[in-house]
Backbone as CSV, one residue per row, in Angstrom:
resi,resn,N_x,N_y,N_z,CA_x,CA_y,CA_z,C_x,C_y,C_z
1,UNK,98.202,112.971,93.362,97.617,112.578,94.637,96.440,113.498,94.956
2,UNK,95.369,112.901,95.475,94.183,113.683,95.797,93.561,113.174,97.084
3,UNK,93.307,114.069,98.019,92.620,113.692,99.252,91.124,113.739,98.987
4,UNK,90.427,112.672,99.373,89.005,112.567,99.066,88.238,112.133,100.310
5,UNK,86.952,112.342,100.270,86.054,111.822,101.300,84.799,111.313,100.608
6,UNK,84.195,110.292,101.198,82.994,109.707,100.632,82.221,109.003,101.739
7,UNK,80.938,108.837,101.512,80.082,108.183,102.498,80.352,106.683,102.487
8,UNK,80.507,106.116,103.664,80.715,104.673,103.792,79.411,103.964,103.421
9,UNK,79.465,103.124,102.400,78.254,102.463,101.915,77.680,101.463,102.913
10,UNK,78.474,101.068,103.918,77.981,100.150,104.954,77.336,100.877,106.129
11,UNK,77.649,102.156,106.257,77.103,102.956,107.355,77.056,104.398,106.882
12,UNK,75.872,104.841,106.467,75.731,106.153,105.830,76.028,107.317,106.777
13,UNK,76.164,107.031,108.097,76.480,108.104,109.036,77.983,108.368,109.107
14,UNK,78.776,107.539,108.457,80.235,107.666,108.532,80.789,108.145,107.192
15,UNK,81.598,109.178,107.243,82.315,109.658,106.067,83.750,109.167,106.142
16,UNK,84.203,108.525,105.076,85.552,107.981,105.012,86.512,109.024,104.452
17,UNK,87.718,109.034,104.996,88.766,109.917,104.499,89.849,109.065,103.859
18,UNK,90.308,109.471,102.682,91.276,108.663,101.942,92.154,109.553,101.068
19,UNK,93.245,108.974,100.602,94.124,109.627,99.631,94.231,108.715,98.417
20,UNK,93.940,109.249,97.244,94.080,108.509,95.995,95.367,108.955,95.322
21,UNK,96.172,107.984,94.903,97.412,108.251,94.172,97.235,107.835,92.716
22,UNK,97.749,108.635,91.816,97.592,108.388,90.386,98.931,108.042,89.744
23,UNK,98.918,107.172,88.752,100.168,106.848,88.053,100.644,108.009,87.191
24,UNK,101.920,107.970,86.843,102.493,108.990,85.974,101.736,109.026,84.644
25,UNK,101.446,110.215,84.160,100.739,110.366,82.897,99.260,110.042,82.991
26,UNK,98.709,110.112,84.189,97.298,109.762,84.399,96.377,110.539,83.471
27,UNK,95.433,109.823,82.886,94.431,110.406,81.996,93.069,109.952,82.483
28,UNK,92.280,110.877,83.019,90.997,110.513,83.617,89.992,109.956,82.605
29,UNK,90.316,110.037,81.316,89.425,109.499,80.300,89.689,108.022,80.024
30,UNK,90.711,107.473,80.692,91.029,106.062,80.519,90.734,105.287,81.804
31,UNK,90.773,103.971,81.706,90.489,103.127,82.864,91.767,102.439,83.336
32,UNK,91.936,102.411,84.648,93.150,101.889,85.261,92.817,100.810,86.286
33,UNK,93.765,99.896,86.510,93.625,98.977,87.640,93.829,99.749,88.936
34,UNK,93.224,99.272,90.003,93.296,99.978,91.280,93.663,99.014,92.400
35,UNK,94.318,99.550,93.429,94.699,98.766,94.594,94.280,99.508,95.857
36,UNK,93.565,98.817,96.731,93.180,99.340,98.039,94.262,98.949,99.043
37,UNK,94.772,99.912,99.803,95.834,99.647,100.772,95.306,99.941,102.180
38,UNK,95.337,98.924,103.048,94.765,99.024,104.398,95.856,99.137,105.461
39,UNK,95.657,100.058,106.380,96.665,100.339,107.409,96.605,99.351,108.571
40,UNK,97.675,99.266,109.342,97.692,98.394,110.525,96.686,98.857,111.582
41,UNK,96.412,97.978,112.552,95.638,98.381,113.714,96.379,99.489,114.440
42,UNK,95.701,100.599,114.675,96.348,101.739,115.320,97.019,102.692,114.367
43,UNK,97.075,102.356,113.086,97.724,103.210,112.104,96.740,104.112,111.384
44,UNK,97.281,104.930,110.496,96.458,105.799,109.648,97.075,105.848,108.251
45,UNK,96.349,106.437,107.335,96.741,106.454,105.922,98.038,107.208,105.667
46,UNK,98.407,108.114,106.568,99.623,108.902,106.368,100.892,108.134,106.724
47,UNK,100.747,106.940,107.280,101.915,106.161,107.693,102.237,105.096,106.642
48,UNK,102.468,103.862,107.052,102.961,102.854,106.106,101.999,102.570,104.954
49,UNK,100.696,102.627,105.207,99.752,102.386,104.108,99.936,103.414,103.002
50,UNK,100.135,104.667,103.392,100.369,105.708,102.405,101.672,105.518,101.659
51,UNK,102.683,105.007,102.363,103.974,104.743,101.730,103.833,103.707,100.618
52,UNK,103.182,102.594,100.928,103.007,101.544,99.922,102.094,102.003,98.788
53,UNK,101.055,102.769,99.123,100.144,103.249,98.082,100.879,104.144,97.084
54,UNK,101.731,105.032,97.591,102.485,105.924,96.692,103.431,105.136,95.797
55,UNK,104.122,104.179,96.379,105.105,103.422,95.613,104.443,102.544,94.553
56,UNK,103.300,101.967,94.873,102.610,101.125,93.895,102.016,101.970,92.765
57,UNK,101.620,103.198,93.076,101.103,104.083,92.019,102.181,104.363,90.970
58,UNK,103.437,104.354,91.389,104.535,104.586,90.456,104.663,103.467,89.426
59,UNK,103.970,102.349,89.686,104.038,101.203,88.779,102.792,101.074,87.900
60,UNK,101.988,102.128,87.831,100.889,102.142,86.880,99.509,101.932,87.451
61,UNK,99.385,101.928,88.775,98.086,101.694,89.404,97.499,102.979,89.979
62,UNK,96.185,103.051,89.996,95.495,103.983,90.881,95.456,103.297,92.242
63,UNK,95.918,103.964,93.285,95.919,103.357,94.622,95.188,104.253,95.597
64,UNK,94.616,103.631,96.609,93.885,104.392,97.622,94.253,103.872,99.009
65,UNK,94.735,104.769,99.843,94.984,104.491,101.257,93.948,105.282,102.047
66,UNK,93.324,104.656,103.004,92.190,105.267,103.689,92.316,105.080,105.197
67,UNK,91.583,105.898,105.941,91.466,105.710,107.386,90.244,104.853,107.667
68,UNK,90.416,103.850,108.523,89.296,102.993,108.901,88.199,103.797,109.582
69,UNK,86.978,103.288,109.519,85.884,103.892,110.268,86.271,104.009,111.742
70,UNK,85.880,105.109,112.365,86.142,105.391,113.780,87.591,105.794,114.055
71,UNK,88.403,105.905,113.001,89.828,106.163,113.197,90.328,107.236,112.242
72,UNK,91.477,107.815,112.585,92.081,108.822,111.723,91.137,109.975,111.443
73,UNK,91.038,110.339,110.174,90.149,111.437,109.775,88.786,110.940,109.304
74,UNK,88.560,109.637,109.363,87.224,109.110,109.044,86.297,109.303,110.233
75,UNK,84.997,109.275,109.972,84.026,109.521,111.027,83.708,108.290,111.853
76,UNK,82.804,108.467,112.794,82.343,107.358,113.616,82.673,107.517,115.081
77,UNK,81.739,107.140,115.919,81.907,107.126,117.375,81.514,105.746,117.896
78,UNK,82.226,105.245,118.917,83.316,105.878,119.667,84.620,105.873,118.875
79,UNK,85.445,106.874,119.162,86.719,106.957,118.478,87.612,105.780,118.859
80,UNK,88.384,105.340,117.898,89.376,104.270,118.049,88.757,102.888,118.256
81,UNK,87.509,102.721,117.839,86.933,101.380,117.818,87.721,100.533,116.821
82,UNK,88.091,99.322,117.223,88.810,98.400,116.335,87.983,97.129,116.226
83,UNK,86.911,97.228,115.462,86.005,96.099,115.268,86.407,95.394,113.966
84,UNK,86.923,94.151,114.051,87.433,93.488,112.845,86.412,93.354,111.725
85,UNK,85.167,93.097,112.074,84.151,92.966,111.024,83.942,94.287,110.294
86,UNK,83.982,95.381,111.044,83.841,96.701,110.418,85.075,97.029,109.597
87,UNK,86.251,96.710,110.134,87.482,96.955,109.367,87.461,96.200,108.041
88,UNK,86.965,94.967,108.068,86.858,94.186,106.836,85.841,94.804,105.885
89,UNK,84.701,95.190,106.415,83.664,95.793,105.570,84.096,97.145,105.018
90,UNK,84.984,97.848,105.733,85.505,99.111,105.213,86.186,98.908,103.857
91,UNK,86.896,97.789,103.712,87.593,97.519,102.454,86.586,97.402,101.316
92,UNK,85.500,96.689,101.568,84.458,96.582,100.540,83.803,97.930,100.272
93,UNK,83.673,98.762,101.309,83.103,100.097,101.116,84.017,100.953,100.249
94,UNK,85.324,100.822,100.448,86.275,101.553,99.599,86.171,101.054,98.161
95,UNK,86.022,99.749,97.993,85.854,99.200,96.640,84.559,99.717,96.015
96,UNK,83.489,99.796,96.803,82.245,100.385,96.296,82.523,101.770,95.707
97,UNK,83.308,102.556,96.459,83.626,103.905,95.978,84.454,103.846,94.693
98,UNK,85.446,102.966,94.675,86.286,102.861,93.484,85.466,102.514,92.239
99,UNK,84.485,101.634,92.408,83.692,101.220,91.241,82.846,102.362,90.691
100,UNK,82.678,103.422,91.480,81.902,104.578,91.017,82.762,105.584,90.254
101,UNK,84.084,105.378,90.266,84.987,106.322,89.604,85.175,105.927,88.138
102,UNK,84.980,106.844,87.227,85.003,106.490,85.804,86.365,106.007,85.314
103,UNK,87.431,106.341,86.017,88.772,105.964,85.557,89.278,104.664,86.188
104,UNK,88.447,103.995,86.985,88.830,102.716,87.591,88.148,101.573,86.854
105,UNK,88.925,100.574,86.481,88.386,99.373,85.844,87.860,98.442,86.938
106,UNK,86.566,98.261,86.987,85.923,97.464,88.044,86.401,96.013,88.059
107,UNK,86.892,95.534,86.939,87.338,94.146,86.840,88.814,93.973,87.199
108,UNK,89.486,95.073,87.542,90.921,94.994,87.854,91.208,95.725,89.155
109,UNK,90.642,95.196,90.231,90.853,95.780,91.561,91.581,94.764,92.437
110,UNK,92.675,95.209,93.018,93.430,94.397,93.956,93.404,95.046,95.332
111,UNK,93.924,94.325,96.322,93.963,94.858,97.682,95.190,94.333,98.396
112,UNK,95.753,95.164,99.236,96.869,94.742,100.088,96.750,95.453,101.426
113,UNK,97.457,94.943,102.406,97.454,95.573,103.705,98.717,95.226,104.466
114,UNK,98.940,95.986,105.508,100.107,95.791,106.356,99.624,95.439,107.763
115,UNK,100.285,94.451,108.389,99.971,94.019,109.752,98.500,93.599,109.837
116,UNK,97.747,94.139,110.788,96.336,93.764,110.881,95.587,94.123,109.608
117,UNK,96.030,95.179,108.915,95.411,95.534,107.640,95.554,94.435,106.607
118,UNK,96.626,93.639,106.719,96.799,92.494,105.824,95.798,91.397,106.156
119,UNK,95.598,91.145,107.442,94.589,90.160,107.843,93.201,90.574,107.406
120,UNK,92.879,91.842,107.594,91.575,92.336,107.151,91.434,92.224,105.633
121,UNK,92.529,92.448,104.912,92.490,92.328,103.459,92.204,90.894,103.035
122,UNK,92.852,89.928,103.701,92.572,88.524,103.404,91.113,88.200,103.674
123,UNK,90.590,88.688,104.790,89.199,88.440,105.133,88.261,89.078,104.129
124,UNK,88.595,90.296,103.694,87.761,90.970,102.695,87.755,90.198,101.382
125,UNK,88.902,89.636,101.004,88.978,88.868,99.752,88.155,87.587,99.832
126,UNK,88.103,86.988,101.024,87.257,85.806,101.237,85.790,86.177,101.010
127,UNK,85.413,87.350,101.488,84.015,87.792,101.440,83.635,88.461,100.123
128,UNK,84.609,89.093,99.480,84.314,89.989,98.353,85.171,89.599,97.155
129,UNK,84.564,88.883,96.231,85.307,88.365,95.078,85.603,89.429,94.019
130,UNK,85.190,90.665,94.275,85.613,91.747,93.388,87.108,91.995,93.519
131,UNK,87.691,91.582,94.631,89.131,91.678,94.820,89.781,90.576,93.990
132,UNK,90.574,90.951,93.008,91.138,89.983,92.066,92.545,89.538,92.433
133,UNK,93.219,90.266,93.308,94.583,89.919,93.709,94.805,90.427,95.126
134,UNK,95.516,89.640,95.940,95.700,89.948,97.355,97.188,89.988,97.688
135,UNK,97.616,91.085,98.321,98.988,91.197,98.794,99.006,91.457,100.286
136,UNK,99.990,90.898,100.985,100.115,91.144,102.418,101.563,91.467,102.764
137,UNK,101.741,92.329,103.761,103.059,92.672,104.294,102.987,92.548,105.809
138,UNK,103.880,91.749,106.393,103.902,91.547,107.855,102.506,91.209,108.371
139,UNK,101.863,90.233,107.753,100.463,89.944,108.051,100.235,89.571,109.514
140,UNK,99.169,90.110,110.063,98.696,89.761,111.402,97.208,89.436,111.319
141,UNK,96.855,88.265,111.814,95.460,87.901,112.042,95.166,88.384,113.454
142,UNK,94.488,89.525,113.571,94.405,90.214,114.860,93.765,89.350,115.950
143,UNK,92.826,88.495,115.562,92.249,87.586,116.549,93.288,86.613,117.076
144,UNK,94.072,86.029,116.177,95.149,85.134,116.600,96.132,85.848,117.509
145,UNK,96.510,87.068,117.154,97.509,87.782,117.940,97.018,88.051,119.360
146,UNK,95.751,88.469,119.493,95.230,88.756,120.830,94.951,87.480,121.620
147,UNK,94.643,86.391,120.932,94.428,85.113,121.632,95.738,84.435,121.989
148,UNK,96.660,84.433,121.026,97.842,83.578,121.129,99.152,84.324,121.329
149,UNK,99.090,85.646,121.361,100.297,86.437,121.537,100.991,86.718,120.216
150,UNK,101.880,87.702,120.232,102.545,88.150,119.000,103.349,87.035,118.351
151,UNK,103.925,86.166,119.171,104.741,85.080,118.630,104.027,83.733,118.645
152,UNK,102.754,83.707,119.032,101.942,82.503,118.916,102.147,81.458,119.989
153,UNK,102.628,81.842,121.149,102.983,80.867,122.182,101.942,80.730,123.293
154,UNK,100.827,81.426,123.174,99.800,81.405,124.223,98.615,80.557,123.768
155,UNK,98.042,79.778,124.659,96.865,78.979,124.338,95.645,79.892,124.160
156,UNK,94.806,79.565,123.208,93.598,80.372,122.982,92.740,80.451,124.238
157,UNK,92.651,79.349,124.975,91.806,79.325,126.171,92.276,80.319,127.224
158,UNK,93.550,80.663,127.181,94.076,81.621,128.158,93.608,83.044,127.882
159,UNK,92.951,83.261,126.751,92.458,84.594,126.404,91.094,84.898,127.016
160,UNK,90.497,83.933,127.704,89.171,84.175,128.284,89.140,85.401,129.195
161,UNK,90.114,85.616,130.083,90.070,86.830,130.917,90.084,88.115,130.092
162,UNK,90.768,88.084,128.959,90.809,89.268,128.092,89.436,89.512,127.472
163,UNK,88.803,88.427,127.036,87.445,88.540,126.491,86.490,89.094,127.540
164,UNK,86.606,88.598,128.754,85.758,89.090,129.847,86.043,90.557,130.139
165,UNK,87.299,90.957,129.975,87.636,92.361,130.192,86.943,93.265,129.191
166,UNK,86.818,92.800,127.951,86.084,93.574,126.960,84.627,93.722,127.319
167,UNK,84.032,92.646,127.813,82.624,92.699,128.234,82.446,93.649,129.406
168,UNK,83.395,93.603,130.345,83.318,94.487,131.508,83.401,95.947,131.092
169,UNK,84.246,96.231,130.106,84.366,97.601,129.616,83.056,98.078,129.006
170,UNK,82.401,97.207,128.260,81.118,97.573,127.657,80.070,97.867,128.725
171,UNK,80.021,97.017,129.752,79.051,97.214,130.835,79.306,98.536,131.541
172,UNK,80.572,98.815,131.838,80.908,100.059,132.527,80.515,101.269,131.690
173,UNK,80.791,101.213,130.398,80.474,102.340,129.525,78.966,102.513,129.364
174,UNK,78.240,101.391,129.362,76.775,101.476,129.295,76.215,102.157,130.528
175,UNK,76.961,102.070,131.634,76.537,102.717,132.875,77.028,104.138,133.013
176,UNK,77.677,104.648,131.990,78.104,106.035,131.998,79.586,106.262,132.216
177,UNK,80.360,105.198,132.365,81.804,105.354,132.573,82.481,105.846,131.303
178,UNK,83.651,106.421,131.479,84.440,106.872,130.328,84.930,105.666,129.534
179,UNK,85.250,105.901,128.255,85.763,104.840,127.387,87.034,104.235,127.991
180,UNK,87.070,102.917,128.079,88.262,102.211,128.543,89.189,101.984,127.351
181,UNK,90.450,102.297,127.523,91.417,102.186,126.435,92.322,100.976,126.616
182,UNK,92.856,100.476,125.494,93.878,99.440,125.532,94.917,99.764,124.461
183,UNK,96.175,99.444,124.681,97.194,99.735,123.665,97.128,98.747,122.515
184,UNK,97.301,99.237,121.292,97.466,98.362,120.137,98.944,98.151,119.836
185,UNK,99.751,99.085,120.265,101.203,98.948,120.293,101.624,99.499,121.654
186,UNK,102.770,99.087,122.185,103.178,99.600,123.500,103.163,101.122,123.537
187,UNK,102.546,101.662,124.564,102.482,103.111,124.706,103.787,103.665,125.265
188,UNK,104.567,102.801,125.948,105.863,103.184,126.497,106.894,102.142,126.098
189,UNK,108.126,102.571,125.920,109.193,101.663,125.515,109.331,100.505,126.488
190,UNK,109.226,100.808,127.789,109.428,99.772,128.812,108.296,98.749,128.854
191,UNK,107.191,99.020,128.177,106.074,98.072,128.139,106.253,97.000,127.068
192,UNK,107.242,97.167,126.195,107.419,96.244,125.075,108.026,94.927,125.551
193,UNK,107.389,93.785,125.231,107.897,92.486,125.676,108.990,91.901,124.791
194,UNK,109.181,92.459,123.590,110.205,91.933,122.689,110.665,93.037,121.732
195,UNK,111.691,92.714,120.937,112.294,93.721,120.062,111.322,94.213,118.991
196,UNK,110.503,93.298,118.443,109.518,93.703,117.434,108.590,94.775,117.996
197,UNK,108.082,94.536,119.193,107.100,95.462,119.756,107.752,96.707,120.345
198,UNK,109.025,96.615,120.704,109.741,97.840,121.074,109.847,98.759,119.866
199,UNK,110.060,98.147,118.698,110.111,98.947,117.486,108.732,99.488,117.112
200,UNK,107.672,98.758,117.484,106.319,99.272,117.267,106.098,100.533,118.095
201,UNK,106.577,100.519,119.336,106.505,101.736,120.160,107.236,102.883,119.466
202,UNK,108.438,102.592,118.985,109.234,103.630,118.331,108.517,104.182,117.096
203,UNK,107.909,103.280,116.322,107.248,103.699,115.094,106.079,104.644,115.393
204,UNK,105.257,104.272,116.350,104.027,105.029,116.597,104.179,106.203,117.558
205,UNK,105.251,106.197,118.367,105.321,107.194,119.436,106.609,108.005,119.465
206,UNK,107.346,107.994,118.364,108.515,108.873,118.236,108.451,109.529,116.865
207,UNK,109.326,110.496,116.617,109.297,111.175,115.307,109.494,110.252,114.110
208,UNK,109.878,109.010,114.336,110.037,108.086,113.212,108.783,108.061,112.345
209,UNK,107.603,107.934,112.960,106.372,107.877,112.155,105.130,108.336,112.913
210,UNK,105.298,108.916,114.101,104.113,109.314,114.862,103.283,110.314,114.066
211,UNK,101.958,110.244,114.270,101.053,111.124,113.537,99.910,111.495,114.473
212,UNK,99.445,112.736,114.413,98.446,113.200,115.391,97.168,112.380,115.451
213,UNK,96.757,111.805,114.328,95.500,111.057,114.309,95.682,109.570,114.621
214,UNK,96.902,109.170,115.000,97.191,107.767,115.322,97.682,107.675,116.769
215,UNK,96.774,107.660,117.744,97.180,107.679,119.150,97.757,106.363,119.660
216,UNK,97.554,105.260,118.933,98.155,103.992,119.333,97.334,103.138,120.270
217,UNK,96.120,103.581,120.595,95.262,102.792,121.468,93.933,102.512,120.782
218,UNK,93.209,101.539,121.325,91.865,101.214,120.840,90.929,101.128,122.040
219,UNK,89.649,101.113,121.776,88.680,100.924,122.852,88.756,99.485,123.350
220,UNK,88.735,99.303,124.659,88.791,97.954,125.241,87.554,97.140,124.867
221,UNK,86.439,97.806,124.592,85.230,97.092,124.180,85.461,96.319,122.881
222,UNK,86.448,96.745,122.092,86.769,96.057,120.844,87.165,94.606,121.067
223,UNK,87.637,94.281,122.281,88.086,92.920,122.576,86.974,91.890,122.403
224,UNK,85.730,92.293,122.588,84.638,91.327,122.435,84.467,90.885,120.986
225,UNK,84.942,91.702,120.044,84.947,91.293,118.638,86.292,90.692,118.222
226,UNK,87.382,91.180,118.792,88.714,90.746,118.369,89.028,89.317,118.813
227,UNK,88.755,88.990,120.063,89.204,87.700,120.608,88.674,86.507,119.804
228,UNK,87.401,86.427,119.449,86.937,85.263,118.687,87.124,85.362,117.175
229,UNK,87.678,86.453,116.700,87.770,86.718,115.260,88.887,85.908,114.611
230,UNK,88.621,85.398,113.418,89.627,84.713,112.604,89.622,85.333,111.224
231,UNK,90.644,86.122,110.928,90.711,86.794,109.628,90.757,85.812,108.474
232,UNK,91.184,84.575,108.750,91.328,83.585,107.687,90.182,82.570,107.684
233,UNK,89.097,82.894,108.337,87.957,81.978,108.382,87.461,81.652,106.972
234,UNK,87.396,80.378,106.646,86.953,79.865,105.348,87.927,80.171,104.211
235,UNK,89.161,80.540,104.562,90.169,80.755,103.520,90.412,79.486,102.716
236,UNK,90.253,78.334,103.363,90.458,77.046,102.706,89.487,76.812,101.562
237,UNK,88.381,77.551,101.577,87.343,77.387,100.553,87.258,78.600,99.628
238,UNK,87.252,79.794,100.199,86.888,80.975,99.427,88.025,81.943,99.101
239,UNK,89.205,81.770,99.700,90.317,82.643,99.334,91.020,82.034,98.127
240,UNK,90.394,82.223,96.984,90.857,81.601,95.735,91.686,82.543,94.869
241,UNK,91.693,83.828,95.197,92.407,84.793,94.375,93.924,84.598,94.504
242,UNK,94.676,84.996,93.484,96.135,84.981,93.600,96.587,85.757,94.839
243,UNK,97.602,85.224,95.509,98.026,85.750,96.807,99.541,85.882,96.843
244,UNK,100.020,87.071,97.193,101.455,87.297,97.388,101.691,87.788,98.808
245,UNK,102.398,86.997,99.580,102.713,87.312,100.967,104.151,87.805,101.041
246,UNK,104.373,88.887,101.802,105.724,89.385,102.061,105.909,89.451,103.571
247,UNK,107.011,88.901,104.056,107.229,88.844,105.505,108.720,88.897,105.781
248,UNK,109.087,89.457,106.930,110.484,89.534,107.318,110.980,88.220,107.893
249,UNK,112.230,87.897,107.610,112.804,86.646,108.113,112.876,86.621,109.624
250,UNK,112.986,87.805,110.251,113.153,87.884,111.695,111.894,88.335,112.418
251,UNK,110.755,88.298,111.730,109.503,88.771,112.333,108.922,87.734,113.289
252,UNK,108.681,88.143,114.527,108.025,87.240,115.473,106.622,86.875,115.039
253,UNK,106.058,87.682,114.170,104.691,87.467,113.677,104.637,86.569,112.443
254,UNK,105.777,86.055,111.992,105.826,85.318,110.724,104.877,84.124,110.709
255,UNK,104.621,83.540,111.863,103.742,82.368,111.918,102.350,82.662,111.378
256,UNK,101.916,83.922,111.456,100.590,84.257,110.933,100.595,84.359,109.413
257,UNK,101.727,84.737,108.813,101.867,84.676,107.358,101.952,83.226,106.897
258,UNK,102.681,82.411,107.655,102.768,80.980,107.336,101.378,80.344,107.343
259,UNK,100.574,80.720,108.330,99.228,80.152,108.455,98.351,80.556,107.273
260,UNK,98.472,81.810,106.849,97.698,82.272,105.687,98.105,81.505,104.437
261,UNK,99.411,81.338,104.237,99.885,80.606,103.067,99.348,79.178,103.064
262,UNK,99.350,78.562,104.217,98.867,77.180,104.324,97.369,77.083,104.077
263,UNK,96.602,78.014,104.609,95.147,77.883,104.596,94.484,78.382,103.320
264,UNK,95.102,79.298,102.610,94.462,79.892,101.428,94.223,78.837,100.352
265,UNK,93.034,78.870,99.761,92.672,77.915,98.704,93.331,78.244,97.375
266,UNK,93.875,79.426,97.243,94.462,79.864,95.977,95.491,78.876,95.451
267,UNK,95.438,78.639,94.158,96.441,77.807,93.514,97.635,78.652,93.047
268,UNK,97.493,79.956,93.163,98.548,80.894,92.797,98.895,81.686,94.058
269,UNK,99.731,81.091,94.894,100.082,81.746,96.144,101.567,81.563,96.420
270,UNK,102.190,82.662,96.855,103.630,82.645,97.093,103.960,83.484,98.322
271,UNK,105.071,83.135,98.963,105.598,83.931,100.062,107.003,84.392,99.702
272,UNK,107.243,85.667,99.903,108.584,86.215,99.740,109.095,86.624,101.116
273,UNK,110.219,86.075,101.524,110.816,86.375,102.825,111.928,87.401,102.632
274,UNK,111.790,88.535,103.300,112.780,89.606,103.218,113.847,89.344,104.278
275,UNK,114.998,88.939,103.841,116.062,88.577,104.769,116.540,89.798,105.561
276,UNK,116.653,89.610,106.874,117.156,90.667,107.744,116.095,91.598,108.278
277,UNK,114.888,91.518,107.753,113.812,92.397,108.241,113.016,91.705,109.334
278,UNK,112.551,92.492,110.281,111.588,91.991,111.255,110.196,92.474,110.839
279,UNK,109.262,92.470,111.751,107.892,92.895,111.454,107.844,94.376,111.062
280,UNK,108.424,95.234,111.906,108.242,96.672,111.752,109.105,97.298,110.663
281,UNK,110.260,96.733,110.381,111.133,97.344,109.378,110.480,97.378,107.996
282,UNK,109.546,96.459,107.755,108.826,96.469,106.483,107.811,97.602,106.391
283,UNK,107.619,98.337,107.491,106.711,99.480,107.456,107.328,100.665,106.723
284,UNK,108.637,100.922,106.986,109.176,102.197,106.508,110.670,102.231,106.228
285,UNK,111.409,101.177,106.540,112.849,101.202,106.243,113.025,101.033,104.731
286,UNK,113.608,102.016,104.061,113.583,102.047,102.598,114.034,100.769,101.903
287,UNK,115.143,100.173,102.320,115.624,99.006,101.573,114.679,97.817,101.701
288,UNK,113.989,97.711,102.829,113.054,96.604,103.005,111.725,96.881,102.305
289,UNK,111.255,98.127,102.402,110.025,98.508,101.694,110.229,98.364,100.189
290,UNK,111.377,98.809,99.695,111.648,98.712,98.257,111.680,97.254,97.799
291,UNK,112.234,96.382,98.626,112.236,94.965,98.266,110.815,94.414,98.229
292,UNK,110.008,94.798,99.218,108.612,94.347,99.232,107.876,94.815,97.980
293,UNK,108.056,96.089,97.627,107.389,96.641,96.441,107.903,95.971,95.171
294,UNK,109.184,95.584,95.167,109.749,94.930,93.980,109.118,93.565,93.745
295,UNK,108.484,93.018,94.770,107.752,91.753,94.646,106.272,92.006,94.386
296,UNK,105.696,92.948,95.140,104.263,93.207,95.030,103.881,93.840,93.693
297,UNK,104.680,94.785,93.207,104.329,95.467,91.951,104.255,94.495,90.772
298,UNK,105.247,93.615,90.565,105.116,92.645,89.465,103.965,91.669,89.666
299,UNK,103.690,91.337,90.924,102.555,90.447,91.200,101.256,91.107,90.754
300,UNK,101.000,92.319,91.225,99.778,93.009,90.824,99.782,93.286,89.326
301,UNK,100.950,93.571,88.767,101.064,93.803,87.325,100.622,92.567,86.551
302,UNK,101.070,91.410,87.016,100.741,90.159,86.324,99.249,89.855,86.395
303,UNK,98.652,90.089,87.550,97.235,89.737,87.718,96.311,90.821,87.165
304,UNK,96.658,92.070,87.387,95.780,93.182,86.989,96.178,93.813,85.669
305,UNK,97.337,93.466,85.162,97.812,93.895,83.839,97.792,95.391,83.603
306,UNK,98.413,96.190,84.490,98.421,97.635,84.257,99.382,98.059,83.164
307,UNK,100.340,97.203,82.802,101.333,97.607,81.821,100.763,97.693,80.406
308,UNK,99.609,97.060,80.217,98.947,97.191,78.925,98.395,98.597,78.769
309,UNK,98.233,99.035,77.576,97.678,100.373,77.344,96.353,100.498,78.068
310,UNK,96.227,101.560,78.878,94.994,101.754,79.627,93.799,101.777,78.701
311,UNK,92.741,101.113,79.136,91.552,101.023,78.296,90.872,102.383,78.153
312,UNK,90.336,102.626,76.998,89.560,103.852,76.810,88.274,103.754,77.603
313,UNK,87.891,104.853,78.227,86.673,104.850,79.036,85.447,104.804,78.140
């Protein structure tokens, strides 16, 4: 494992912070398949993204978990901006970096993400065909979630006041007001509207997985980009890469994984339902994470072929 930093190729003023994991017996003179792992909205590389990256490296991949621009240990102001287009472009920027590493095979790069990171990964694959295989865990299309609610029961038109709130925050900040914050997960247990999101509070704000660089909030100005965003835009045409979806049987967010499966143009697409898991348990509960990895590792193995003798550089 190696902690690295590199300039974001989409914005030269931002330095990205990431952790690269190496497979057992790593030889820098050979070329390996690589997987980019994207964290949830409000998360950082030291949490679930890092967990999946480490476990996948054990199966023969070079993996990289990174902090999004404006978040974690990566640079950028204002802090905690959650701009979906930037989050998507961050994935391509990480791939740019991977292609510069002599031990990464440019033709064997996959990507996966958890929660909103899964939605961003799908969007990045639509935009960036260098991604040869796509994996998702507890996928969230962040635009859908903010428009339609975590369980999908709200009309999109009802999100107009939220969109206006984002605009109001921008106007206030342009006039010198302090940054307006909004929670990405409940900041207090009593704020959680359902069991999934109560567990999100527990994950981010108790010793279960809290981390100093993951405060759990985003800038309210981000709403002007989030509300109209569709992570699966044009998936029916351009998401042609093999796709493996993993979702909990009890996840209130499962409808967003169902939507991705339906909309993706890929002829090689599958969903694995983890019985007994909800949205959050797939982040860090060992038996559920291990089941997810037991599906994702063979999928990436089949598409990226890491089990073959690593190519000589």
